[in-house]
Coordinates of C-alpha atoms in Angstrom, one line a residue:
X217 CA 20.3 -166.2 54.0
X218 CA 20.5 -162.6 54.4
X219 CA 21.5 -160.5 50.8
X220 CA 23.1 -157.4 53.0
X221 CA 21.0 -153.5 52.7
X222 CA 43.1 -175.4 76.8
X223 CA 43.1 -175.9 80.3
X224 CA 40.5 -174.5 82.9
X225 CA 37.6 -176.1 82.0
X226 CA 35.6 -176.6 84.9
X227 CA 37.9 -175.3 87.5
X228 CA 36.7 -172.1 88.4
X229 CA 33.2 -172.2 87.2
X230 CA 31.8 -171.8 90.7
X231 CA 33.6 -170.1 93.5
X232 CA 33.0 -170.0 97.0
X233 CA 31.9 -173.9 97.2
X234 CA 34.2 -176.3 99.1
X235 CA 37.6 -175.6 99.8
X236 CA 39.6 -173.3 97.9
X237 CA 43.1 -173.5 97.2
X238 CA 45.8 -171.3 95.2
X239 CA 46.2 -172.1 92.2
X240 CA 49.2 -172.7 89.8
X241 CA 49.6 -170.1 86.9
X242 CA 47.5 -171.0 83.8
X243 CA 49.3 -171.1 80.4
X244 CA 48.3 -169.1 77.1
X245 CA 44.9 -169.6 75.7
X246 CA 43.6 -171.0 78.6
X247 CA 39.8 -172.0 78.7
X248 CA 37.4 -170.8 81.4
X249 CA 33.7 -172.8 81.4
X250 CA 31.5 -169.9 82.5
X251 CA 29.2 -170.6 85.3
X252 CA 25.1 -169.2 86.3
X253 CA 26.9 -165.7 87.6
X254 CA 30.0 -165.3 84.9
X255 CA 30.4 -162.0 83.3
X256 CA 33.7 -160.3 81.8
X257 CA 33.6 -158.4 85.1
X258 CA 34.0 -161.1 87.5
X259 CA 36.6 -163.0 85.2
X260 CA 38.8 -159.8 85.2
X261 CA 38.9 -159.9 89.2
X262 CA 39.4 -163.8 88.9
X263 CA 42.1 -163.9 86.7
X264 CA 43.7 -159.8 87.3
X265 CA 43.6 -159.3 83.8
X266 CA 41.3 -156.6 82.3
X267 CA 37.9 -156.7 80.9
X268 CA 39.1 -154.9 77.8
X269 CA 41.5 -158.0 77.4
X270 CA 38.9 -160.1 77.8
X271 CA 36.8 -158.9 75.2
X272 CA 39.4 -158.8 72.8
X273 CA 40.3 -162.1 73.3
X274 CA 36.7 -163.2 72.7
X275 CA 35.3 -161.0 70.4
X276 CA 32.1 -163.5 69.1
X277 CA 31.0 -163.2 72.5
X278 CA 28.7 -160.4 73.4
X279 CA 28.7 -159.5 77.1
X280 CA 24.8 -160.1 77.5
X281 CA 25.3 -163.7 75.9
X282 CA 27.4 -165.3 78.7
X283 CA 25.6 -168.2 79.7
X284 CA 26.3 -171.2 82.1
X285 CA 28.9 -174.0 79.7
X286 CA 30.3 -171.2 77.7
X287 CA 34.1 -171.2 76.8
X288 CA 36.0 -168.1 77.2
X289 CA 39.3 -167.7 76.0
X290 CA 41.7 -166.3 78.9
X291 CA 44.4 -164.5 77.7
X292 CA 48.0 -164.7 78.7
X293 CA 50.0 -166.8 81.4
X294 CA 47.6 -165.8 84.2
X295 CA 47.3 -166.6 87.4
X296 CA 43.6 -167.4 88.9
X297 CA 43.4 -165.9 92.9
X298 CA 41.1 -169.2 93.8
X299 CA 39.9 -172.6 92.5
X300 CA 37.5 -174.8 93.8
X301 CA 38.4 -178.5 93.3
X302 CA 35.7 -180.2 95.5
X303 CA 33.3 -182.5 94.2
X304 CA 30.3 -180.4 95.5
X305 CA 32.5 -177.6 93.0
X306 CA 32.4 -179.8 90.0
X307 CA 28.7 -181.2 90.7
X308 CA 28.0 -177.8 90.8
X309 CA 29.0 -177.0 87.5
X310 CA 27.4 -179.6 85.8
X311 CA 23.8 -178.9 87.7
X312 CA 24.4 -174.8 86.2
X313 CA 23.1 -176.9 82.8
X314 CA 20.0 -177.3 84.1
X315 CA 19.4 -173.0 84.0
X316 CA 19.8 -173.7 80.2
X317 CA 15.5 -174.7 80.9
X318 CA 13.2 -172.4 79.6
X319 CA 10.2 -170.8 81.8
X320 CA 7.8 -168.3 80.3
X321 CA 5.2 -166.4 83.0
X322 CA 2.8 -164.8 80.7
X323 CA 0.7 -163.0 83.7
X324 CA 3.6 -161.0 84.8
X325 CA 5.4 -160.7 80.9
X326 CA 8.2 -162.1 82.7
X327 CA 11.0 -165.2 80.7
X328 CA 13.5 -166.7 82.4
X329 CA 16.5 -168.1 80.7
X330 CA 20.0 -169.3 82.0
X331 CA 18.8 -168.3 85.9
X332 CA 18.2 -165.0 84.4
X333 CA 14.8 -163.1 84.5
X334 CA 13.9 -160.7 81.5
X335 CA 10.3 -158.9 81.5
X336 CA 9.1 -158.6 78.0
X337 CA 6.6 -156.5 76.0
X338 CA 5.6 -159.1 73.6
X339 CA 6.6 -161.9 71.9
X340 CA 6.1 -162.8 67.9
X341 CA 6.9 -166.0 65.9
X342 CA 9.1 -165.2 63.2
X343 CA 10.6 -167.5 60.3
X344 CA 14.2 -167.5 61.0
X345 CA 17.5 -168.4 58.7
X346 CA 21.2 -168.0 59.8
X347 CA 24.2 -166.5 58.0
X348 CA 27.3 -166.7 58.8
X349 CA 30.4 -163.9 57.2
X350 CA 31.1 -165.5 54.5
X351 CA 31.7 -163.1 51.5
X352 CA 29.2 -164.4 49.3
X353 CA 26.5 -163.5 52.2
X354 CA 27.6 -160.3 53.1
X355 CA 28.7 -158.6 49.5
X356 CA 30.7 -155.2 49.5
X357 CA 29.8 -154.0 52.8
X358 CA 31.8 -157.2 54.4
X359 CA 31.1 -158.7 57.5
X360 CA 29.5 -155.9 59.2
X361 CA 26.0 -155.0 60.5
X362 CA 24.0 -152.2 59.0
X363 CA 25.4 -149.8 62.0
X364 CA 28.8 -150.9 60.7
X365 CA 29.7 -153.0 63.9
X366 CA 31.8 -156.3 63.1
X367 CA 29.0 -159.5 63.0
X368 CA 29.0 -161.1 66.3
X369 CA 27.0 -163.4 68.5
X370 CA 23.4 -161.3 69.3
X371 CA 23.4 -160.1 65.8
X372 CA 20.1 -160.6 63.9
X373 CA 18.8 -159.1 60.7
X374 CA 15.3 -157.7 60.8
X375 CA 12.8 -156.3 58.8
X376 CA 12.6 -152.4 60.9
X377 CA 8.6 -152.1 59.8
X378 CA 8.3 -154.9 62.0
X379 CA 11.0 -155.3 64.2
X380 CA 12.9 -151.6 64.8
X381 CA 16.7 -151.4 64.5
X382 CA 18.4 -151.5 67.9
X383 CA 15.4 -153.4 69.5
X384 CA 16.6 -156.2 72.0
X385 CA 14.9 -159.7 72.1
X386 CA 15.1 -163.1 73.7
X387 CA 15.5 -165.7 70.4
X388 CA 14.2 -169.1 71.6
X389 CA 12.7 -172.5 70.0
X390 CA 15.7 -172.5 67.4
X391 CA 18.2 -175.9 67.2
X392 CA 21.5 -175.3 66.0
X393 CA 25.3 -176.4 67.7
X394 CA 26.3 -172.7 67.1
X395 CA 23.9 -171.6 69.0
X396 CA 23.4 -171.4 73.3
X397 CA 20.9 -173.7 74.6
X398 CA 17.1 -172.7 74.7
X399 CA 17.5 -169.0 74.3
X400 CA 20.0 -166.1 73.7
X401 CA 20.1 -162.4 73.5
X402 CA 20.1 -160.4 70.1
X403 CA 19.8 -157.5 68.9
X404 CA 18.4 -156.0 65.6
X405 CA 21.3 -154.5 64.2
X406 CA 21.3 -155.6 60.5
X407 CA 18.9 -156.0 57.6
X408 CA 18.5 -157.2 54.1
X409 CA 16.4 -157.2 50.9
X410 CA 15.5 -161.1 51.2
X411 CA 14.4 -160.4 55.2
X412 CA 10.9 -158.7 54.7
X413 CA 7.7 -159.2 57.4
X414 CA 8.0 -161.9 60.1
X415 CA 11.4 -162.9 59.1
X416 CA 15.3 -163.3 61.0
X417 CA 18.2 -164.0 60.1
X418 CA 20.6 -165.0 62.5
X419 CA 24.2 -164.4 62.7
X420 CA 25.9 -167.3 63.7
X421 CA 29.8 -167.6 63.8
X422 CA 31.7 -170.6 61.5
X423 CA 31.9 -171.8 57.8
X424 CA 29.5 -171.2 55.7
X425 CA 28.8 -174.4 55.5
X426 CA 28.1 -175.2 59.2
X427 CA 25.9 -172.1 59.3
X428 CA 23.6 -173.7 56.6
X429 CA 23.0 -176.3 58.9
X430 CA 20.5 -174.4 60.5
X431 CA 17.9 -174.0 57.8
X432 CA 14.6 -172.9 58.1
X433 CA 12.9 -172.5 61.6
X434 CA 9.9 -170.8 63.8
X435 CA 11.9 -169.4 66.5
X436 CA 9.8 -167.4 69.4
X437 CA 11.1 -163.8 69.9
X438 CA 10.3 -162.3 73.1
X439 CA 11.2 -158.4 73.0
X440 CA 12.8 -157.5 76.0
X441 CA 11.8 -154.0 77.5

């Protein structure tokens, strides 16, 4: 632990497959299953509502954290432009799992993650803990990182003689429900007393008690340049 220093599910998860046909408007706190090329962008133009809506509606998720099986909340009484609704659309969706699979190329520095290709500098095996923003975790500064920013999805604690503040990695080899599959972005944006040398400590959204769940593991860190 770190002391501080519902209803479109799989519907539009891949477009341009099959045939597409208007859709009916989709109530409040409707559901979206992202797919391999989801960002906030593309769901703004999907749904004509606004990125800034989006994000506000999901603030745990970090735009670089987006990954294919992720549930966004969309705001509002919205009305998507197209579905698909083929069964080629929803084998689709289910076969974006597979980009979940890991695949490291050491020759070129390159790690690919989600369908997603990251060149690295170098990668380090930490021991890692999570924490979640619980009180009792966080003490008087709340649930904030060092910088001040509200804990989120990405955000690690680091010790900055070994990891700098601000650097961006890849976490991977971890095991936790809270977490993506396989890998996800972070970056080092908190630190505390008990975090010193090899050691993270992951920020992972839910009760404290879920959180604890995760333990003790040796997670792989690839830094992303």
């Amino acid at each position: 632990m770190k002391i501080k220093f519902g209803a479109i599910t799989a519907l539009a998860a891949v477009l341009g497959l099959g045939t597409l046909l208007q859709a009916a408007p989709v109530q409040a706190d409707s559901v979206h299953i992202a797919g391999e090329a989801t960002t906030f962008y593309t769901l703004s133009n999907h749904y004509d509502i606004s990125v800034e809506e989006l994000m506000s509606a999901n603030p745990q998720i970090s735009a670089s954290n987006i990954y294919p099986g992720l549930k966004l909340a969309i705001p509002g009484t919205v009305q998507a432009k197209t579905v698909a609704v083929t069964e080629s659309a929803a084998a689709a969706v289910v076969t974006n799992a597979d980009l979940s699979a890991l695949s490291v190329e050491p020759a070129s520095n390159t790690v690919q993650a989600w369908g997603k290709a990251y060149t690295y500098a170098k990668s380090i095996q930490v021991k890692a803990s999570a924490y979640s923003s619980a009180a009792s975790e966080n003490g008087k500064w709340g649930a904030v990182d060092y910088f001040g920013n509200a804990l989120k999805l990405g955000t690690i604690a680091v010790d900055p003689s070994v990891i700098p503040l601000g650097t961006k990695v890849l976490v991977t080899g971890y095991s936790h429900p809270g977490l993506p599959k396989q890998a996800f972005l972070a970056t080092a944006t908190d630190m505390g007393s008990a975090i010193k040398g090899n050691r993270i400590d992951i920020f992972i959204p839910g009760s404290q008690s879920f959180v604890a769940d995760f333990g003790y593991q040796y997670v792989q860190l690839y830094i992303i340049q």
